[in-house]
mmCIF file of C-alpha atoms in Angstrom:
data_model
loop_
_atom_site.group_PDB
_atom_site.id
_atom_site.type_symbol
_atom_site.label_atom_id
_atom_site.label_comp_id
_atom_site.label_asym_id
_atom_site.label_seq_id
_atom_site.Cartn_x
_atom_site.Cartn_y
_atom_site.Cartn_z
ATOM 1 C CA MET A 22 2.364 -2.302 1.178
ATOM 2 C CA SER A 23 2.857 -1.490 0.810
ATOM 3 C CA ALA A 24 4.561 1.321 0.606
ATOM 4 C CA SER A 25 1.843 -0.535 0.863
ATOM 5 C CA SER A 26 3.089 1.563 0.856
ATOM 6 C CA SER A 27 2.549 6.423 -0.980
ATOM 7 C CA SER A 28 -0.203 7.689 -0.803
ATOM 8 C CA ARG A 29 -3.345 9.235 0.195
ATOM 9 C CA THR A 30 -4.072 6.496 2.684
ATOM 10 C CA HIS A 31 -0.621 6.537 4.316
ATOM 11 C CA GLN A 32 -0.378 10.301 4.539
ATOM 12 C CA LYS A 33 -3.812 11.418 5.607
ATOM 13 C CA THR A 34 -4.930 8.771 8.057
ATOM 14 C CA ALA A 35 -3.232 5.713 9.368
ATOM 15 C CA THR A 36 -2.207 4.999 5.746
ATOM 16 C CA GLY A 37 -3.119 7.930 3.706
ATOM 17 C CA ALA A 38 -6.830 8.033 3.075
ATOM 18 C CA ARG A 39 -8.689 11.187 3.948
ATOM 19 C CA ALA A 40 -10.559 11.220 7.241
ATOM 20 C CA PRO A 41 -14.284 10.401 6.972
ATOM 21 C CA ARG A 42 -16.495 13.450 6.550
ATOM 22 C CA ALA A 43 -19.090 12.448 9.083
ATOM 23 C CA SER A 44 -20.598 15.939 9.141
ATOM 24 C CA ALA A 45 -21.750 15.705 5.525
ATOM 25 C CA ARG A 46 -25.419 15.020 4.980
ATOM 26 C CA ALA A 47 -26.739 12.173 2.896
ATOM 27 C CA THR A 48 -29.515 14.451 1.677
ATOM 28 C CA THR A 49 -26.941 16.544 -0.183
ATOM 29 C CA ALA A 50 -25.198 13.607 -1.856
ATOM 30 C CA SER A 51 -27.543 13.628 -4.823
ATOM 31 C CA ALA A 52 -26.535 17.227 -5.540
ATOM 32 C CA GLU A 53 -22.830 16.395 -5.585
ATOM 33 C CA PRO A 54 -21.038 15.446 -8.799
ATOM 34 C CA ALA A 55 -20.975 11.679 -9.136
ATOM 35 C CA GLN A 56 -17.168 11.486 -8.980
ATOM 36 C CA GLU A 57 -17.101 13.433 -5.715
ATOM 37 C CA VAL A 58 -19.640 11.089 -4.143
ATOM 38 C CA ARG A 59 -17.654 8.067 -5.276
ATOM 39 C CA GLU A 60 -14.396 9.514 -3.953
ATOM 40 C CA ARG A 61 -15.989 10.370 -0.606
ATOM 41 C CA ILE A 62 -17.242 6.835 -0.223
ATOM 42 C CA LEU A 63 -13.850 5.419 -1.178
ATOM 43 C CA ASP A 64 -11.974 7.839 1.081
ATOM 44 C CA THR A 65 -14.169 6.895 4.021
ATOM 45 C CA ALA A 66 -13.945 3.163 3.384
ATOM 46 C CA SER A 67 -10.170 3.347 2.894
ATOM 47 C CA SER A 68 -9.686 5.046 6.239
ATOM 48 C CA LEU A 69 -11.933 2.570 8.045
ATOM 49 C CA PHE A 70 -10.465 -0.474 6.320
ATOM 50 C CA TYR A 71 -6.946 0.572 7.203
ATOM 51 C CA GLN A 72 -7.685 1.523 10.790
ATOM 52 C CA ARG A 73 -9.964 -1.383 11.700
ATOM 53 C CA GLY A 74 -9.484 -4.113 9.096
ATOM 54 C CA VAL A 75 -11.742 -4.912 6.183
ATOM 55 C CA ARG A 76 -13.706 -7.689 7.883
ATOM 56 C CA ALA A 77 -14.512 -5.491 10.865
ATOM 57 C CA VAL A 78 -15.997 -2.737 8.701
ATOM 58 C CA GLY A 79 -19.464 -3.259 7.314
ATOM 59 C CA VAL A 80 -21.204 -1.418 4.522
ATOM 60 C CA ASP A 81 -23.582 0.204 6.999
ATOM 61 C CA LEU A 82 -20.671 1.811 8.839
ATOM 62 C CA VAL A 83 -19.185 3.160 5.599
ATOM 63 C CA VAL A 84 -22.568 4.606 4.634
ATOM 64 C CA ALA A 85 -22.988 6.260 8.033
ATOM 65 C CA GLU A 86 -19.476 7.709 8.154
ATOM 66 C CA ALA A 87 -19.587 8.926 4.555
ATOM 67 C CA ALA A 88 -23.107 10.321 5.109
ATOM 68 C CA VAL A 89 -24.495 8.881 1.906
ATOM 69 C CA ALA A 90 -27.459 6.715 1.075
ATOM 70 C CA LYS A 91 -26.776 3.001 0.793
ATOM 71 C CA THR A 92 -28.086 3.139 -2.762
ATOM 72 C CA SER A 93 -25.315 5.611 -3.594
ATOM 73 C CA LEU A 94 -22.648 3.249 -2.297
ATOM 74 C CA TYR A 95 -24.033 0.325 -4.286
ATOM 75 C CA ARG A 96 -24.295 2.480 -7.395
ATOM 76 C CA TYR A 97 -20.507 2.858 -7.455
ATOM 77 C CA PHE A 98 -19.502 -0.320 -5.614
ATOM 78 C CA PRO A 99 -22.027 -3.140 -6.219
ATOM 79 C CA THR A 100 -20.471 -5.316 -3.494
ATOM 80 C CA LYS A 101 -18.216 -4.823 -0.509
ATOM 81 C CA ASP A 102 -15.548 -6.784 -2.365
ATOM 82 C CA ASP A 103 -15.650 -4.153 -5.119
ATOM 83 C CA LEU A 104 -15.027 -1.490 -2.499
ATOM 84 C CA ILE A 105 -12.095 -3.399 -1.011
ATOM 85 C CA VAL A 106 -10.558 -3.901 -4.458
ATOM 86 C CA ALA A 107 -10.933 -0.189 -5.242
ATOM 87 C CA PHE A 108 -9.181 0.638 -1.960
ATOM 88 C CA LEU A 109 -6.252 -1.637 -2.770
ATOM 89 C CA LYS A 110 -5.963 -0.492 -6.367
ATOM 90 C CA ARG A 111 -5.796 3.138 -5.302
ATOM 91 C CA GLU A 112 -3.145 2.230 -2.771
ATOM 92 C CA ASP A 113 -1.217 0.555 -5.575
ATOM 93 C CA VAL A 114 -1.350 3.672 -7.732
ATOM 94 C CA ASP A 115 -0.084 5.826 -4.883
ATOM 95 C CA PHE A 116 2.630 3.368 -3.812
ATOM 96 C CA TRP A 117 4.049 2.858 -7.290
ATOM 97 C CA GLY A 118 3.782 6.537 -8.065
ATOM 98 C CA LEU A 119 6.138 7.273 -5.182
ATOM 99 C CA TRP A 120 8.380 4.306 -6.056
ATOM 100 C CA ASP A 121 8.721 5.452 -9.655
ATOM 101 C CA ALA A 122 9.424 9.047 -8.651
ATOM 102 C CA VAL A 123 12.282 7.877 -6.422
ATOM 103 C CA ALA A 124 13.561 5.486 -9.099
ATOM 104 C CA ALA A 125 13.653 8.272 -11.693
ATOM 105 C CA GLN A 126 16.048 10.241 -9.499
ATOM 106 C CA HIS A 127 18.571 7.363 -9.528
ATOM 107 C CA ALA A 128 18.199 5.950 -13.024
ATOM 108 C CA ASP A 129 21.971 5.551 -13.409
ATOM 109 C CA ASP A 130 22.745 4.261 -9.911
ATOM 110 C CA PRO A 131 20.760 1.177 -8.819
ATOM 111 C CA ALA A 132 22.540 0.940 -5.467
ATOM 112 C CA ALA A 133 21.595 4.527 -4.667
ATOM 113 C CA GLU A 134 18.048 3.787 -5.797
ATOM 114 C CA LEU A 135 17.785 0.929 -3.319
ATOM 115 C CA GLN A 136 19.045 3.092 -0.479
ATOM 116 C CA ALA A 137 16.581 5.839 -1.449
ATOM 117 C CA HIS A 138 13.718 3.348 -1.358
ATOM 118 C CA MET A 139 14.823 2.210 2.082
ATOM 119 C CA GLN A 140 14.798 5.859 3.137
ATOM 120 C CA TRP A 141 11.147 6.540 2.313
ATOM 121 C CA ILE A 142 9.989 3.107 3.383
ATOM 122 C CA GLY A 143 11.749 3.563 6.721
ATOM 123 C CA GLU A 144 10.147 6.975 7.157
ATOM 124 C CA ARG A 145 6.749 5.449 6.528
ATOM 125 C CA LEU A 146 7.352 2.697 9.080
ATOM 126 C CA GLY A 147 8.261 5.330 11.638
ATOM 127 C CA ARG A 148 4.933 7.124 11.491
ATOM 128 C CA SER A 149 2.888 6.868 14.661
ATOM 129 C CA ASN A 150 -0.273 6.017 12.715
ATOM 130 C CA TYR A 151 1.325 3.367 10.506
ATOM 131 C CA ARG A 152 -0.530 0.048 10.605
ATOM 132 C CA GLY A 153 1.301 -1.947 7.985
ATOM 133 C CA CYS A 154 1.038 -2.538 4.263
ATOM 134 C CA PRO A 155 -2.624 -2.490 3.158
ATOM 135 C CA GLN A 156 -2.078 -5.294 0.654
ATOM 136 C CA ILE A 157 -0.456 -7.552 3.236
ATOM 137 C CA ASN A 158 -3.100 -6.681 5.809
ATOM 138 C CA VAL A 159 -5.980 -7.501 3.480
ATOM 139 C CA ALA A 160 -4.393 -10.712 2.181
ATOM 140 C CA ALA A 161 -4.052 -11.901 5.773
ATOM 141 C CA GLU A 162 -7.794 -11.450 6.320
ATOM 142 C CA PHE A 163 -8.875 -13.697 3.445
ATOM 143 C CA ALA A 164 -7.969 -17.367 3.325
ATOM 144 C CA GLU A 165 -9.580 -17.837 -0.092
ATOM 145 C CA GLN A 166 -6.823 -17.745 -2.714
ATOM 146 C CA ASP A 167 -9.271 -16.664 -5.408
ATOM 147 C CA HIS A 168 -10.788 -13.787 -3.435
ATOM 148 C CA PRO A 169 -10.611 -10.659 -5.646
ATOM 149 C CA ALA A 170 -8.912 -8.592 -2.939
ATOM 150 C CA ARG A 171 -6.323 -11.286 -2.366
ATOM 151 C CA ARG A 172 -5.610 -11.357 -6.108
ATOM 152 C CA VAL A 173 -4.932 -7.620 -6.103
ATOM 153 C CA ALA A 174 -2.613 -8.061 -3.131
ATOM 154 C CA GLN A 175 -0.778 -10.884 -4.913
ATOM 155 C CA GLN A 176 -0.344 -8.730 -8.017
ATOM 156 C CA HIS A 177 1.248 -6.079 -5.815
ATOM 157 C CA MET A 178 3.765 -8.604 -4.491
ATOM 158 C CA VAL A 179 4.582 -9.830 -7.987
ATOM 159 C CA ALA A 180 5.136 -6.232 -9.117
ATOM 160 C CA LEU A 181 7.455 -5.586 -6.169
ATOM 161 C CA ARG A 182 9.519 -8.681 -6.919
ATOM 162 C CA SER A 183 9.707 -7.711 -10.597
ATOM 163 C CA ARG A 184 10.940 -4.198 -9.880
ATOM 164 C CA LEU A 185 13.513 -5.469 -7.425
ATOM 165 C CA HIS A 186 14.685 -7.992 -10.004
ATOM 166 C CA GLY A 187 15.181 -5.152 -12.453
ATOM 167 C CA ILE A 188 17.331 -3.304 -9.934
ATOM 168 C CA ALA A 189 19.334 -6.475 -9.221
ATOM 169 C CA GLU A 190 20.006 -6.953 -12.930
ATOM 170 C CA ARG A 191 21.214 -3.374 -13.245
ATOM 171 C CA LEU A 192 23.587 -4.028 -10.363
ATOM 172 C CA GLY A 193 25.186 -6.789 -12.407
ATOM 173 C CA VAL A 194 25.161 -9.421 -9.663
ATOM 174 C CA SER A 195 25.562 -13.055 -10.655
ATOM 175 C CA ARG A 196 22.206 -14.166 -9.225
ATOM 176 C CA PRO A 197 19.699 -11.343 -9.603
ATOM 177 C CA GLU A 198 16.740 -13.642 -8.849
ATOM 178 C CA ALA A 199 18.164 -14.497 -5.443
ATOM 179 C CA LEU A 200 18.944 -10.889 -4.580
ATOM 180 C CA ALA A 201 15.457 -9.777 -5.650
ATOM 181 C CA ALA A 202 13.911 -12.453 -3.438
ATOM 182 C CA GLN A 203 15.984 -11.396 -0.449
ATOM 183 C CA LEU A 204 15.130 -7.734 -0.961
ATOM 184 C CA ALA A 205 11.436 -8.569 -1.251
ATOM 185 C CA VAL A 206 11.563 -10.511 2.009
ATOM 186 C CA LEU A 207 13.373 -7.597 3.671
ATOM 187 C CA ILE A 208 10.804 -5.035 2.540
ATOM 188 C CA ASN A 209 7.717 -7.126 3.229
ATOM 189 C CA GLY A 210 9.165 -8.201 6.559
ATOM 190 C CA ALA A 211 9.696 -4.564 7.472
ATOM 191 C CA PHE A 212 6.089 -3.734 6.596
ATOM 192 C CA VAL A 213 4.778 -6.284 9.092
ATOM 193 C CA SER A 214 7.414 -5.592 11.758
ATOM 194 C CA SER A 215 7.126 -1.856 12.251
ATOM 195 C CA GLY A 216 6.194 -2.344 15.909
ATOM 196 C CA LEU A 217 9.658 -3.794 16.571
ATOM 197 C CA LEU A 218 11.386 -0.536 15.637
ATOM 198 C CA ASN A 219 11.112 2.950 17.001
ATOM 199 C CA GLY A 220 10.674 5.870 14.636
ATOM 200 C CA ASP A 221 14.399 6.538 14.277
ATOM 201 C CA GLU A 222 15.513 2.952 13.730
ATOM 202 C CA ALA A 223 13.663 1.791 10.647
ATOM 203 C CA THR A 224 15.618 3.622 7.950
ATOM 204 C CA PRO A 225 19.138 2.820 9.196
ATOM 205 C CA VAL A 226 18.173 -0.806 9.875
ATOM 206 C CA LEU A 227 16.826 -1.197 6.338
ATOM 207 C CA GLN A 228 19.747 0.573 4.713
ATOM 208 C CA THR A 229 22.296 -1.461 6.655
ATOM 209 C CA ALA A 230 20.503 -4.687 5.715
ATOM 210 C CA VAL A 231 20.546 -3.694 2.044
ATOM 211 C CA GLN A 232 24.291 -3.008 2.240
ATOM 212 C CA ALA A 233 24.842 -6.480 3.673
ATOM 213 C CA LEU A 234 22.727 -8.122 0.972
ATOM 214 C CA LEU A 235 24.517 -6.233 -1.772
ATOM 215 C CA ALA A 236 27.920 -7.143 -0.345
ATOM 216 C CA GLY A 237 26.932 -10.811 -0.293
ATOM 217 C CA ALA A 238 25.537 -10.671 -3.819
ATOM 218 C CA ARG A 239 28.654 -9.014 -5.195
ATOM 219 C CA ALA A 240 30.878 -11.533 -3.472
ATOM 220 C CA GLY A 241 28.799 -14.376 -4.886
ATOM 221 C CA SER A 242 28.181 -15.736 -1.401
ATOM 222 C CA MET A 243 24.397 -16.039 -1.561
#
């Protein structure tokens, strides 16, 4: 989402990953600290995966754009699936880091927390380089339910539903499960529908929709 998603990938490229450092030389990679080499590979792959889709990006392209030897990539990511999973897990960390920071500012007001989440999610949708939630995008590319990347994406969705359920319970509505489900559909639907809204519309549309859902939940009309 995600909110993906939050994040290096959303902020620094189409989602937040740093741009590939194509000018770097593979011959210098061995002199770099191991963590820096790993991060450069992951940064490059994250940018390419988000911009082009994970199936369209091969290992050879990541190696060329990151300017590393293929052996270096496989040292840190034994398979392409490992690289995809690392991309999604880092997106998760960034997304939930932002979510939790916003939540902490409204610990005593769940309705205000929801509106604040709609604010930053709407701002993300309005970015010109936004291409959707990484988790949703990747899940759509793999039909296999047991694919490791799809499992990470599913865990992200479960976490979103759980956090929304917690907010719904704090609101004291009679059917928190139903409200959490509706909010999850609203957010995930927004992530895949950004092209329907211009940059100024997303936040007010989301916030108005949340108000309507909360009104229905409080009236017991769901």
